[in-house]
Every structure is written in C-alpha cells, then in structure tokens.
XYZ file of C-alpha atoms in Angstrom:
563
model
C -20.692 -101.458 -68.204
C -20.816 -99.944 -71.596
C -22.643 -96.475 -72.360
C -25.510 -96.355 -74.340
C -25.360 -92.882 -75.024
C -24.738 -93.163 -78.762
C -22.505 -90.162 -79.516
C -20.783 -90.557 -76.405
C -16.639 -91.114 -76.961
C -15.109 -93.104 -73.540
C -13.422 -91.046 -71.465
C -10.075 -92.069 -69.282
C -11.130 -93.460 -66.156
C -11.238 -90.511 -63.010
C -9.714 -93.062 -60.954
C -7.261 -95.600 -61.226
C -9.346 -98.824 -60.254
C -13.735 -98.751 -61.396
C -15.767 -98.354 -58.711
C -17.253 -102.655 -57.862
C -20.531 -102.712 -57.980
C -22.365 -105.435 -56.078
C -25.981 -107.071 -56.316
C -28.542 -107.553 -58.884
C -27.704 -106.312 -62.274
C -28.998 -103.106 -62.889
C -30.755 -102.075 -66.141
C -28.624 -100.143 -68.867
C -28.983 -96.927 -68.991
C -31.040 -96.941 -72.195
C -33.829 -98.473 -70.377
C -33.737 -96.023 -67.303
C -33.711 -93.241 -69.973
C -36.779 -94.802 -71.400
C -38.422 -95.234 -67.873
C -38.053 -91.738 -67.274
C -39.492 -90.574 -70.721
C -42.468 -92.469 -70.363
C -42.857 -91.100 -66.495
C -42.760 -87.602 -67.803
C -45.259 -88.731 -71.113
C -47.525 -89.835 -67.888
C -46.778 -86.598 -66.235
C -47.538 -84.290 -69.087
C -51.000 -86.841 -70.012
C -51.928 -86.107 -66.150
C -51.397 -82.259 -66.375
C -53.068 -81.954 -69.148
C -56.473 -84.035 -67.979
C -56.533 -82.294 -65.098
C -56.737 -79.110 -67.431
C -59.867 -80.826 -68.999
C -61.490 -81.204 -66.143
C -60.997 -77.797 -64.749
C -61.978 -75.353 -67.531
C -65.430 -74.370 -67.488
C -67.106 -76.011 -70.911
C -66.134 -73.345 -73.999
C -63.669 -71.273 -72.490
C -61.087 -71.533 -74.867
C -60.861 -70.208 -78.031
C -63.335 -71.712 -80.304
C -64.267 -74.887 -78.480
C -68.179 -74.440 -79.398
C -66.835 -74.545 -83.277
C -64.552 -77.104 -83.165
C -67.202 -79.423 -81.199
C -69.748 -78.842 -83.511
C -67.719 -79.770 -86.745
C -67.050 -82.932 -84.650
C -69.998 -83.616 -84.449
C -71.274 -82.513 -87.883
C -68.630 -85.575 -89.174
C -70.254 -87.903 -86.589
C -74.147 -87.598 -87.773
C -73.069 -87.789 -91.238
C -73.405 -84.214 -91.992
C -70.168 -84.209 -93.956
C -67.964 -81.213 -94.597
C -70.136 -78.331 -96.126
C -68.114 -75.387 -98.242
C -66.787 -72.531 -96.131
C -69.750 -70.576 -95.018
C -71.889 -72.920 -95.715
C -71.588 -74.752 -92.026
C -74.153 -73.918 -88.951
C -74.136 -74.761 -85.694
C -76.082 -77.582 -84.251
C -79.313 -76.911 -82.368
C -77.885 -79.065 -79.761
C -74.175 -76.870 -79.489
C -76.165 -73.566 -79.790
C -78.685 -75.057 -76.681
C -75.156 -75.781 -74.871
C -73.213 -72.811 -75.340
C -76.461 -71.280 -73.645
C -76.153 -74.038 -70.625
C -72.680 -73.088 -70.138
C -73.476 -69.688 -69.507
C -71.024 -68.283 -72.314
C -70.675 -65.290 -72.758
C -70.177 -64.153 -68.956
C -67.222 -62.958 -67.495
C -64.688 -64.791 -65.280
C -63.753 -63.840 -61.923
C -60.349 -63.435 -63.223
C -60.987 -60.924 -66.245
C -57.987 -58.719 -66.720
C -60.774 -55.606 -66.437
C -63.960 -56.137 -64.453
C -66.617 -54.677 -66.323
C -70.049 -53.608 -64.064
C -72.441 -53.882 -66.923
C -71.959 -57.688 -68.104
C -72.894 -60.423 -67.113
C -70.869 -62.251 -64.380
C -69.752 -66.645 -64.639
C -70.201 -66.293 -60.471
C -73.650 -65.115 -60.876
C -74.804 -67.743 -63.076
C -76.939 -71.156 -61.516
C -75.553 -74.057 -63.302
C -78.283 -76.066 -65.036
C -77.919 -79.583 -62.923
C -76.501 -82.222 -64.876
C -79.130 -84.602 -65.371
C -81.066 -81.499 -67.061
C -78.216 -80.507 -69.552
C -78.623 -81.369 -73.236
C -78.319 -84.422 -74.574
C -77.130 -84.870 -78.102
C -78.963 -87.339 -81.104
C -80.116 -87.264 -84.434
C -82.526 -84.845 -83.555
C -80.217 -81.879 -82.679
C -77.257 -82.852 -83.438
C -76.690 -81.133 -87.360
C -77.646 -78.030 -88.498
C -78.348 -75.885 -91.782
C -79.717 -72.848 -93.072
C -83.133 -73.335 -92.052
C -82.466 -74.034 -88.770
C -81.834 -70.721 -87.007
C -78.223 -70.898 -85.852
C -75.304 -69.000 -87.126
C -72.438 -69.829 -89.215
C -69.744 -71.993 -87.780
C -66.765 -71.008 -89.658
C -64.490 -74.223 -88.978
C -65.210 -75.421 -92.668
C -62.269 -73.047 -94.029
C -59.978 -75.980 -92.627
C -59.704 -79.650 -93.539
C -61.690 -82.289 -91.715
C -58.856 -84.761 -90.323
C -59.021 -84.089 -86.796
C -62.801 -83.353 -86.821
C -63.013 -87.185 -88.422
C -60.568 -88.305 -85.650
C -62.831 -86.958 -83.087
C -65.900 -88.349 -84.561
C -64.466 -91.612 -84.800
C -63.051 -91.348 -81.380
C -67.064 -90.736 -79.960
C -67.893 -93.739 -82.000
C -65.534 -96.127 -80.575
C -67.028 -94.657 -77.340
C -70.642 -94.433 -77.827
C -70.938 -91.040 -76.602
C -72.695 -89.931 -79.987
C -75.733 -89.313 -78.208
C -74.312 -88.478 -74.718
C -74.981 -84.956 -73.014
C -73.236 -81.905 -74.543
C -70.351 -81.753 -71.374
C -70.294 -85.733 -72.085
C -68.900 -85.245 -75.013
C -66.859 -82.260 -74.713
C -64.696 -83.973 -72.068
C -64.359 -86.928 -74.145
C -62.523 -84.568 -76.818
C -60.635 -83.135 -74.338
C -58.975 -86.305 -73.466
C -58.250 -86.932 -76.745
C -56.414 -83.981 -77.028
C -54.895 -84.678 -73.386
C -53.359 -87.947 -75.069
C -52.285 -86.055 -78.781
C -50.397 -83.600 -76.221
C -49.156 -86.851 -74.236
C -47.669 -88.195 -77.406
C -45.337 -85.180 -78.379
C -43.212 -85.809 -75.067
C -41.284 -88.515 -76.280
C -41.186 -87.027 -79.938
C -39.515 -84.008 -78.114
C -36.968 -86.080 -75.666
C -35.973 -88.525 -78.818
C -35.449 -84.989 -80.645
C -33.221 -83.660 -78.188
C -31.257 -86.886 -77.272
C -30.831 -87.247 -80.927
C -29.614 -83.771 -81.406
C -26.657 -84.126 -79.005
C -26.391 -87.694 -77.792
C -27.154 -87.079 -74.326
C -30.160 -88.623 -72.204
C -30.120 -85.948 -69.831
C -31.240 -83.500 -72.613
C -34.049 -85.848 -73.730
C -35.550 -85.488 -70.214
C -35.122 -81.705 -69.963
C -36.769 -81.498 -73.779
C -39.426 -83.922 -72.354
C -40.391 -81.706 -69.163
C -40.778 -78.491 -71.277
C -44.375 -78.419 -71.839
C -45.071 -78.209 -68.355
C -43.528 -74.877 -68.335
C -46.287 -73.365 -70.659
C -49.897 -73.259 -68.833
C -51.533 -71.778 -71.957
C -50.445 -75.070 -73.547
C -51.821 -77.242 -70.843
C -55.135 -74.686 -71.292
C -55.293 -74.977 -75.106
C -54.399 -78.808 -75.373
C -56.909 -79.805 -72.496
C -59.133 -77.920 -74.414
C -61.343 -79.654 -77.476
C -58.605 -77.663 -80.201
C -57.855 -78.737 -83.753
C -54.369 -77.684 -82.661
C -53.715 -80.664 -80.819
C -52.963 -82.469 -83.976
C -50.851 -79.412 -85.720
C -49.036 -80.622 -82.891
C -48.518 -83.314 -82.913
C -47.565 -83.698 -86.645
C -45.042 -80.735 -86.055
C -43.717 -82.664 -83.311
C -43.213 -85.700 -85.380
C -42.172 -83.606 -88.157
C -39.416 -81.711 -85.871
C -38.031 -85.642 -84.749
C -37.797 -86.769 -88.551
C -35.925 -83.528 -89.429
C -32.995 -84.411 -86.595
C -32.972 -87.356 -87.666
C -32.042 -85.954 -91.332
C -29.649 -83.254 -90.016
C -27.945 -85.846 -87.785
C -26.986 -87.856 -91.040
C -30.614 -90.378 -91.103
C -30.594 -89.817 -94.837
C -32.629 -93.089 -95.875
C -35.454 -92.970 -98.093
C -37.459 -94.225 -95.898
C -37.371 -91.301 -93.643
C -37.872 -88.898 -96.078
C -41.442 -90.344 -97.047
C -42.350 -90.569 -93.425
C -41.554 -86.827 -93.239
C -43.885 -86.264 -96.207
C -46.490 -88.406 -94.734
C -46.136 -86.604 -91.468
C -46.797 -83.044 -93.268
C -49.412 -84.276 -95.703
C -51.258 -85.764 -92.734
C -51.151 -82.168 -90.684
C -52.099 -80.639 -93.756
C -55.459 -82.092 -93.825
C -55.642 -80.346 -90.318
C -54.714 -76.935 -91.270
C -52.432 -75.266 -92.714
C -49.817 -74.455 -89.931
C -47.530 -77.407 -91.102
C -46.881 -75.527 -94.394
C -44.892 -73.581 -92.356
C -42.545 -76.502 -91.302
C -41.597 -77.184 -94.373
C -38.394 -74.575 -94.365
C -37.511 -76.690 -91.225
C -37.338 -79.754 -93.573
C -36.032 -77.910 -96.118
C -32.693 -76.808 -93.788
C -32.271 -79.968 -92.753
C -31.682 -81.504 -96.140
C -29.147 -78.666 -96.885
C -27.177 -78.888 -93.799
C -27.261 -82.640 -93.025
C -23.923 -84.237 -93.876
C -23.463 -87.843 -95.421
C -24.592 -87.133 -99.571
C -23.667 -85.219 -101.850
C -26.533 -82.660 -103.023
C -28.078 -84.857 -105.940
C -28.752 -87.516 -103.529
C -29.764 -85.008 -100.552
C -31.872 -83.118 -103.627
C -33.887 -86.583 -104.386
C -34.646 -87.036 -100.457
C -35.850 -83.592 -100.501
C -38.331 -84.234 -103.725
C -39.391 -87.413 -102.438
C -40.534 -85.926 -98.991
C -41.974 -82.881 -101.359
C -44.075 -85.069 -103.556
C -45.492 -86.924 -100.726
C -46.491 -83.932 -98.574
C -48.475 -83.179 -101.648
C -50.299 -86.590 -102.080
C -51.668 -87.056 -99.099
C -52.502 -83.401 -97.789
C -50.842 -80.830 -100.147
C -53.417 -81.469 -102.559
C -56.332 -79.790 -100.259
C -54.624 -76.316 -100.547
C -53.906 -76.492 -103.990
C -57.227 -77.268 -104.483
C -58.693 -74.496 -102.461
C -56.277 -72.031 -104.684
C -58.184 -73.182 -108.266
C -61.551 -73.590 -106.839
C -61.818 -70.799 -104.453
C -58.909 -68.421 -105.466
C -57.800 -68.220 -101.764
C -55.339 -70.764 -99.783
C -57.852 -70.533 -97.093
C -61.364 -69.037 -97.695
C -62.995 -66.872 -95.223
C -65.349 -69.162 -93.176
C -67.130 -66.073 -91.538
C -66.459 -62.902 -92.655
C -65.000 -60.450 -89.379
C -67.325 -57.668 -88.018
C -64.744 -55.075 -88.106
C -67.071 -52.810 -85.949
C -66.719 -54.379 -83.123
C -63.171 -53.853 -83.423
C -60.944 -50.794 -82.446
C -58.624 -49.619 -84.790
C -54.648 -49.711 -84.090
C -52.276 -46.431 -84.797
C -49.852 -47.413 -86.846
C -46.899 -46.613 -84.635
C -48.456 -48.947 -82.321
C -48.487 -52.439 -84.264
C -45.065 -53.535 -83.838
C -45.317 -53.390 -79.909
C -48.876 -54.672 -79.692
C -47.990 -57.989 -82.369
C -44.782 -59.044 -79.921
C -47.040 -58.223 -76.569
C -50.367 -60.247 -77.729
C -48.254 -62.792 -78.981
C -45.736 -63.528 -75.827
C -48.514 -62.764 -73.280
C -50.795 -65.997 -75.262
C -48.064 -67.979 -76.031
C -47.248 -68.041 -71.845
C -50.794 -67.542 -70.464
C -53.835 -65.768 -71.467
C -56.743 -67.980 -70.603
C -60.350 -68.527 -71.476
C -60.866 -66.651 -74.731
C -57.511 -64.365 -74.286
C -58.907 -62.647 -71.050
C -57.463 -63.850 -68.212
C -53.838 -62.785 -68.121
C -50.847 -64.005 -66.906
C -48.947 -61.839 -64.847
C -46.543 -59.684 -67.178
C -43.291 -60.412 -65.024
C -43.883 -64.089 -65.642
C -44.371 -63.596 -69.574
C -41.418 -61.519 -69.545
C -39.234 -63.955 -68.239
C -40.334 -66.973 -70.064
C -39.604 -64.811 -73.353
C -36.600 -63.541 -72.563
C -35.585 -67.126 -71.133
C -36.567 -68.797 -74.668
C -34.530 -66.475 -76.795
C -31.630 -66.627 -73.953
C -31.683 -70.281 -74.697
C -32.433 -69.936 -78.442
C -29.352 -67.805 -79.007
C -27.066 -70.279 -76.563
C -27.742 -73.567 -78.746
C -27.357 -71.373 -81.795
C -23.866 -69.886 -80.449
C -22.330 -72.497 -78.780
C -20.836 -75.059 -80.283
C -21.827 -78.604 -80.142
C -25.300 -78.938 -81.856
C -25.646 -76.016 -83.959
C -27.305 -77.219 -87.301
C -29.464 -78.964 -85.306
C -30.475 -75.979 -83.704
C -30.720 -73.754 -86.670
C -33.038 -76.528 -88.634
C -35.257 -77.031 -85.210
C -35.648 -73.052 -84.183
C -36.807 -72.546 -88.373
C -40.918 -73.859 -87.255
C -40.989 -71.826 -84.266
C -39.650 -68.721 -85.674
C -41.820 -68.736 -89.145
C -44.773 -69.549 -87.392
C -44.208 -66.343 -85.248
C -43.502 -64.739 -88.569
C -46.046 -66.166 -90.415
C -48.593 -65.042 -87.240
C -47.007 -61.144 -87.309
C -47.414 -61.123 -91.296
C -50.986 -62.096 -91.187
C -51.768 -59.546 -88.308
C -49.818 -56.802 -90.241
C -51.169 -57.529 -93.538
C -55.042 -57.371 -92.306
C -54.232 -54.081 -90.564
C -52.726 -52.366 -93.496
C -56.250 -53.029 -94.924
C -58.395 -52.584 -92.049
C -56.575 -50.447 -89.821
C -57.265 -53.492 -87.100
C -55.322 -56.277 -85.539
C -56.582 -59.793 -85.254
C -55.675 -63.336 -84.984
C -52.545 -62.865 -82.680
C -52.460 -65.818 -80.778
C -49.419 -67.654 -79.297
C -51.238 -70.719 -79.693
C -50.923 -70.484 -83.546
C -47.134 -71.229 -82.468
C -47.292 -74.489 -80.425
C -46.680 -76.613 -83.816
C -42.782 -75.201 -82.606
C -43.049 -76.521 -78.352
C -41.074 -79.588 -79.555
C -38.649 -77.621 -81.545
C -38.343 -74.933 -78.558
C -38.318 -77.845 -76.080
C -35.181 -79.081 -77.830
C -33.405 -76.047 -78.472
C -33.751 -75.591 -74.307
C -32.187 -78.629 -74.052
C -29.032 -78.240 -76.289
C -28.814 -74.776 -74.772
C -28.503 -76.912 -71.408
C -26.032 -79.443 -72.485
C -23.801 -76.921 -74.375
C -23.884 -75.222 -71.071
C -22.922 -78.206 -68.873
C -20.381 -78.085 -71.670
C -21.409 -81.282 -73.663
C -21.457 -83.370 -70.659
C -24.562 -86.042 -70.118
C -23.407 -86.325 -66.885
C -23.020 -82.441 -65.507
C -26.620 -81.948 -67.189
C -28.106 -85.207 -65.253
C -27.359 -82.924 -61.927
C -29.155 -80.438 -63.054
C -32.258 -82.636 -64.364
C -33.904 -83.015 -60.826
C -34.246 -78.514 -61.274
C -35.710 -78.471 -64.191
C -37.963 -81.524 -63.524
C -39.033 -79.445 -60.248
C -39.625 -76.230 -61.680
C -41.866 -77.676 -64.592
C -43.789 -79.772 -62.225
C -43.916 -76.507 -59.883
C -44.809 -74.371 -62.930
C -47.404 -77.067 -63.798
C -49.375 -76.997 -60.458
C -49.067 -73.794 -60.103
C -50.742 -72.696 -63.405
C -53.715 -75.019 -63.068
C -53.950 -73.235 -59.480
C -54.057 -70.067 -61.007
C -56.206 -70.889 -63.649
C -58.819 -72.365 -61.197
C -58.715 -69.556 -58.784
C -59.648 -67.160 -62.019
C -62.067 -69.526 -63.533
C -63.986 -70.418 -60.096
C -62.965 -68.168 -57.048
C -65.111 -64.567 -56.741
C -64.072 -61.863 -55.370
C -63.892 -61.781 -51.528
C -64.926 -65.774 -51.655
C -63.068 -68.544 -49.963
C -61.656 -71.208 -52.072
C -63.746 -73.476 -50.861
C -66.845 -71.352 -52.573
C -64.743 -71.706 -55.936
C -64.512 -75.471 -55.310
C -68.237 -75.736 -54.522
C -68.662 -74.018 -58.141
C -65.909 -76.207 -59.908
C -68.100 -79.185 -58.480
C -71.623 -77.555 -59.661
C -70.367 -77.006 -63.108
C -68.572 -79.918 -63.699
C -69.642 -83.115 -66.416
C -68.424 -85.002 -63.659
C -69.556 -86.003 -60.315
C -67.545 -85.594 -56.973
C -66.536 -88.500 -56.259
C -64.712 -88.936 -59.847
C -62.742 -85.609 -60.057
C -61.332 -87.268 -56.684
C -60.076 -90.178 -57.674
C -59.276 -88.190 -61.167
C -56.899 -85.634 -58.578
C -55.557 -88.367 -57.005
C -54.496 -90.133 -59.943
C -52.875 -87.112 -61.116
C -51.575 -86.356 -58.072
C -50.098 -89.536 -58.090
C -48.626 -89.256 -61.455
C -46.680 -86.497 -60.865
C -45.532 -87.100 -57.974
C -43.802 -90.381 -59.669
C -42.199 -87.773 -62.779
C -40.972 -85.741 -59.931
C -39.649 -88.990 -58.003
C -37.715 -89.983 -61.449
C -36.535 -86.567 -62.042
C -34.644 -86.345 -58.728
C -33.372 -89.681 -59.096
C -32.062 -89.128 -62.715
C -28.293 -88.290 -61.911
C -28.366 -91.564 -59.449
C -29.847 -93.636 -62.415
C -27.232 -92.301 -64.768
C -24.335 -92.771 -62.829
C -25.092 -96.412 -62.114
C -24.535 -97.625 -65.685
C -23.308 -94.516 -68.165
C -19.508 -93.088 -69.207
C -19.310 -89.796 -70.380
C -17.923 -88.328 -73.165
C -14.620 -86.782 -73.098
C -14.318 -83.337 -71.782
C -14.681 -80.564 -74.862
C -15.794 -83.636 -77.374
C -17.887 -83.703 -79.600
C -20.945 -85.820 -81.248
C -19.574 -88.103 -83.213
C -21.698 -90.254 -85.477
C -25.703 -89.337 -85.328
C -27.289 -91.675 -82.873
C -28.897 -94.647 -84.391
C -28.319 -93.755 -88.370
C -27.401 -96.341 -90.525
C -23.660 -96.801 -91.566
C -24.511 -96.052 -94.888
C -25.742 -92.956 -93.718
C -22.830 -91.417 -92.368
C-alpha cells in the first residue's frame, strides 16, 4: 500500500519479503488519520461541555458582561459608545440569583468576614429570572452600572445573539441562556482541534504529530474553564487558530493568492472581536519572509494582499477608534485604582511571569482558585522545553519560528500592557494567561514538532508514543474538571456527595440531563482514548515511513506551482 503521509520519502524495505496481509481492505491511512482527528474534535467538544455544565453561572472572568452585550445585540439595543453601555435589569437580577460575589470553597485564602458560595440557598429554578423585552436592555436611567464590553467590536456578541435566535431562547431564564453560550463556545473550542492537527501534520508531514497537536488542549484546564465559559475569547481563538493553519500553509511553500486573502479574511474577521489578532500578524508576517518557492516581489504582493484585506473587513474598526477616539481601544470603565495595592518596583518582573503562568495553567473562577504551583511549574517549563526543541532541532524549524511568533507576542504584548499601567499607577492589572490562548494552536504544534524531531522525524516512532500523550491529556482532562468541581462545590469537612447535591441545586439543568450529559461525555472520551491507543496499530496497517535522518520534502498538499 502506498503512504499517504505527504512528505514522507519510501524507505528500503526492513525485510526482504512485505509482510501479506489478508481480509477486507483496510482504509488508507489518510482516512484513519482523519477518524482519529475527528475522535479527539469529539473529545475536546465533550471536555469542554462538561466544563459548561459544571461552573457555577459567572464564575469566570467577565461572564455577566459578555452575556449582557449578547443580549443587548439580541433586543436590538445595538452597540452603544464605550461607557455608554449598562447592564440589563434582567443580568443585574441574575448576577444577584447566582449569588456572585461569594467565595468558593476552593479560594486560595479563606477569608472569615465574606460571604461564603456554600452558605448560599439557591433560588429554585422555576423561580430564577426569565429574560424579555421587559428586562432585557438597559440605559442610564435604569439604575445599573456600566458594562464596559463596548470598548471591543460586536462580532461575537452578534454571533451569540444570532445563535439565541436560531434557538428561541431570547426570552428563556437567565441560566437558560447562559448555558446556551457556553455551548457555543464549547463548539468554537471544538473547531480549533483539527485547525491545530492539520497545522502540525502540515508542519512536518507526519500524522502522528497531527494527533499529538490535536490532544493538546486537554492539557490546559484553565482553557477548558475559560472556553466552557460564555468568553469573547472563544472566537480570538478560533481565528488565531485558523490564522496559525494558513500561515503553515505559507511557510510550507502554499504561496497562492488565494490563501493569502483567506489569511486576511481570517484576521479581519477576529478583528471585529478584539484586538488580540493584531498581534498575529508578525506570525503572518514571518511566514511570508521565510517561506520558500518566490522570489520577494511575488512573496511581497502575497503579503500586501493579505494586509489590505485584514484591513477591509476588520482593520478598519481600530483605525477608526484611533481618529474618532484618539485611543486603539477606549477605556470602557475607568479602573478604581483604590481598591488596588500597589507593586514595588523590584517586584514586577517576578509577579508578570507568576500571574501569567499560574492563569495560563489554572486559576479558576475569577483568578482565585489556584492550581497547585508544582503543576504550573511543570507545564511552563515543559512548553519552553518543547519550544526550544522544535526551534533547535532540525527538521521543522521555520515552521516553528513563524508558529511560536503569536504565542510569544501575545505574552509580550500582555507583560507590556501590565508594565506600562504600573509605571503610571504604581499597580498591576490585566495579567491573564487567557489573553494568550489565541497561541494554544501554535503551542499545540510546536509540542508536536518538538515530538517528532525527537522520535527523530519518524511518523512511525512518534505513533508509539501517541497512545501517552492521548492518556495523559485525557487524564489531565478529568482530572482538572475533578478539581475544579471539588473547589467550586465541595465545603470544607463535606463529603462529595454534599458537593454533588449542590452541583445539582445550582444547576440550569435538571438531574436526570447532566446524567445522560456525563454519560455522553463519558462515552466520548472514552472512544478518543480507545483511538489513541490504537493509533500505532492503525498506522502500521497501511503507512511507510520516511527514511531514517530525512527530511520533508515538498510541503504537503501545495500546488506544484508553489514549490
């Protein structure tokens, strides 16, 4: 059988006569690779749902905003100037149902004197608030405060509000409709796995990679949090993602036209979400200069093409915000700087790396409930292990160097920010790992070349050691949502079955349908784990491998004029 692996070179035979293979034909290889993809798309869609359903309502950061702008889009209450947005009596009635602000079990610091989220009754569902015309927008005269959300453009908000249209849950019960967002963001997440697996495949020809790029987000329970979470994130995303694919595809030699306008529809689409994709345009930008196939007037025109597109369709909103509001993006809400303590300067550089590993890995809720430091520790110093390997080794290395660009100036970008507001306040804010997740698919497939240059370039060493990584993420996976519900639910000195009792009270859904929902999940990834282990079986049946010490050869898939 032939190999599908497209920058796979055959190798001499191990033995002198092929192993006879008897029975029904078997599937190429290319279609196993794409069964196990979409298992681990399922996998990640599952993890992430289950996430929804177990975070108490507005316990991430935000969520109260970002479902009132939703909402705001969906009654026709358009997209007021920054400041000039207010929450919804109906949001402001909810945040009040869902007993925010009160501390979790899990707090990194008790504190005696607030309030406690194990104390509180929950208000039975039939009671909770329902949302229509009546409640549903807010303005000045209406007694709420300021929702701040306006200082960013309205894409996702209008994908959300369309999405409750399609639905009919405009005028469902607060929880109702919360949910519903959350599986929308459960299926933006979903759609990044393949994005990263095609990335990683393309990057060095090898399937095995794809599925170790595609299990990666498992690994990250602050992801699963955040993106089971209602988040205008979950589209930076999922353009980055998209935006990371289109840029292998450049540096791998995919230098048609066409591909540079979807890049620049791909940014000017995240643009109109925030402003996190401007910071993927060096990634773009590397990949132009690095990819081989034209000479620089003709890589130059790509480039300008991709450029003036980016700028049509979402570029335009920043630019915009520059002339008419002299900022690139206005203050929604102005920061009550007493409430914050102020930072010694000797102290920033340690604090900005610390904040921002420890939320990138795990810190719950709104930042309080911390991971455990060993576990952030590793997972950093893993990352940059794995960075520095596909940057070092040989094999995939401008791939590397254009994919690791997003991650790293988002990071930058995130320090800068932090840095810059404390040389004029003498505070730090706004150091959040999440602000880096536009890079998971960029990270996920720097992991992987790291892996295959390790296996040294061979699909088939790295297919024996798919079935580990497919374990640990699933492992990591379950055991981050246990955590997370054990410092969400569980009180101290209670039994678990008290937490689950609690889980059950607040819930938007009844008993009997976070069952089946478990079950289903369950299910789910129990099937990823079932193709993970069977990967190197799946392989062997139909694949070659490329010669020891070779290689890529041609990018995968690019056309021949391309090259």
């Amino acid at each position: 059988m032939t190999d599908t692996t497209p920058h796979a070179r055959p190798a001499p035979a191990a033995t002198g006569t092929p192993e006879t293979r008897t029975g029904a034909a078997r599937p190429p290889a290319g279609v196993r690779y794409r069964r196990a993809v979409a298992a681990l798309t399922l996998a990640v869609a599952a993890w992430t749902v289950v996430w929804a359903a177990v975070t108490p309502m507005f316990r991430s950061p935000d969520e109260q905003n970002h479902v009132n702008s939703v909402l705001r889009i969906a009654y026709g209450g358009g997209w007021p100037p920054p400041g000039d947005a207010y929450f919804s009596p109906a949001i402001t009635a909810a945040v009040d149902e869902a007993a925010y602000p009160a501390d979790l079990p899990g707090r990194w610091q008790h504190r005696e004197d607030a309030r406690q989220f194990v104390d509180v009754v929950p208000v039975p569902r039939e009671d909770r608030t329902r949302v229509d015309a009546g409640n549903a927008l807010g303005d000045a005269s209406s007694g709420t405060e300021v929702d701040q959300m306006t200082q960013h453009p309205p894409a996702y908000y209008a994908l959300g509000a369309g999405m409750l249209h399609v639905t009919g849950l405009t005028d469902a019960r607060w929880d109702q409709v919360t949910l519903a967002l959350r599986l929308l963001d459960a299926l933006l997440l979903a759609l990044v796995v393949p994005l990263a697996a095609e990335s990683a495949r393309r990057a060095t020809g090898s399937p095995s990679a794809g599925l170790v790029a595609g299990a990666f987000p498992l690994l990250l329970p602050q992801l699963g949090h955040v993106m089971g979470s209602v988040n205008n994130d979950a589209l930076v995303v999922l353009a980055c993602a998209a935006a990371t694919y289109l840029a292998v595809r450049v540096v791998t030699g995919d230098l048609r036209w066409r591909v540079a306008v979807a890049i620049g529809v791909v940014l000017g689409l995240g643009l109109l979400t925030k402003v996190m994709l401007a910071f993927a345009v060096p990634m773009v930008v590397a990949a132009y200069a690095l990819a081989r196939g034209r000479r620089w007037p003709g890589r130059l025109g790509r480039l300008a093409v991709a450029g003036a597109v980016t700028l049509a369709v979402g570029g335009w909103w920043w630019v915009r915000n520059v002339i008419t509001l002299g900022a690139v993006q206005p203050v929604g809400r102005p920061r009550e700087l007493n409430i914050l303590a102020t930072v010694p300067d000797a102290d920033v550089p340690s604090i900005i790396a610390g904040r921002l590993a420890q939320s990138f890995f795990g810190n719950l809720s709104w930042l309080e409930v911390h991971l455990a430091g060993a576990w952030v520790v590793g997972g950093t110093v893993a990352l940059m292990a794995a960075a520095l390997a596909a940057l070092v080794l040989p094999g995939a290395r401008r791939a590397a160097v254009v994919v690791l660009l997003t991650p790293a100036a988002l990071a930058a970008g995130v320090a800068y920010n932090a840095w810059d507001f404390h040389a004029e306040t003498g505070r730090l804010v706004a150091i959040q790992g999440r602000y880096v997740f536009g890079g998971v698919v960029a990270l996920a497939t720097a992991v992987a070349i790291a892996a295959w240059q390790l296996a040294r370039r061979s699909d088939r060493r790295l297919a024996r050691g798919v079935p580990v990584v497919v374990t640990l993420a699933l492992a990591a996976a379950v055991g981050g949502l246990l955590w997370a519900f054990d410092a969400f639910y569980r009180g101290p000195g209670e039994a678990f079955g008290d937490a689950v009792d609690r889980w059950l009270a607040w819930s938007p859904l009844p008993g009997p349908a976070l069952v089946v929902l478990l079950a289903v999940a369950a299910a789910v990834l129990v099937g990823g784990l079932v193709v993970g282990l069977l990967w190197p079986r799946r392989l062997a049946a139909s694949s070659t491998d490329a010669a020891p010490g070779a290689l890529p050869s041609a990018a995968p898939g690019a056309p021949k004029d391309a090259r």
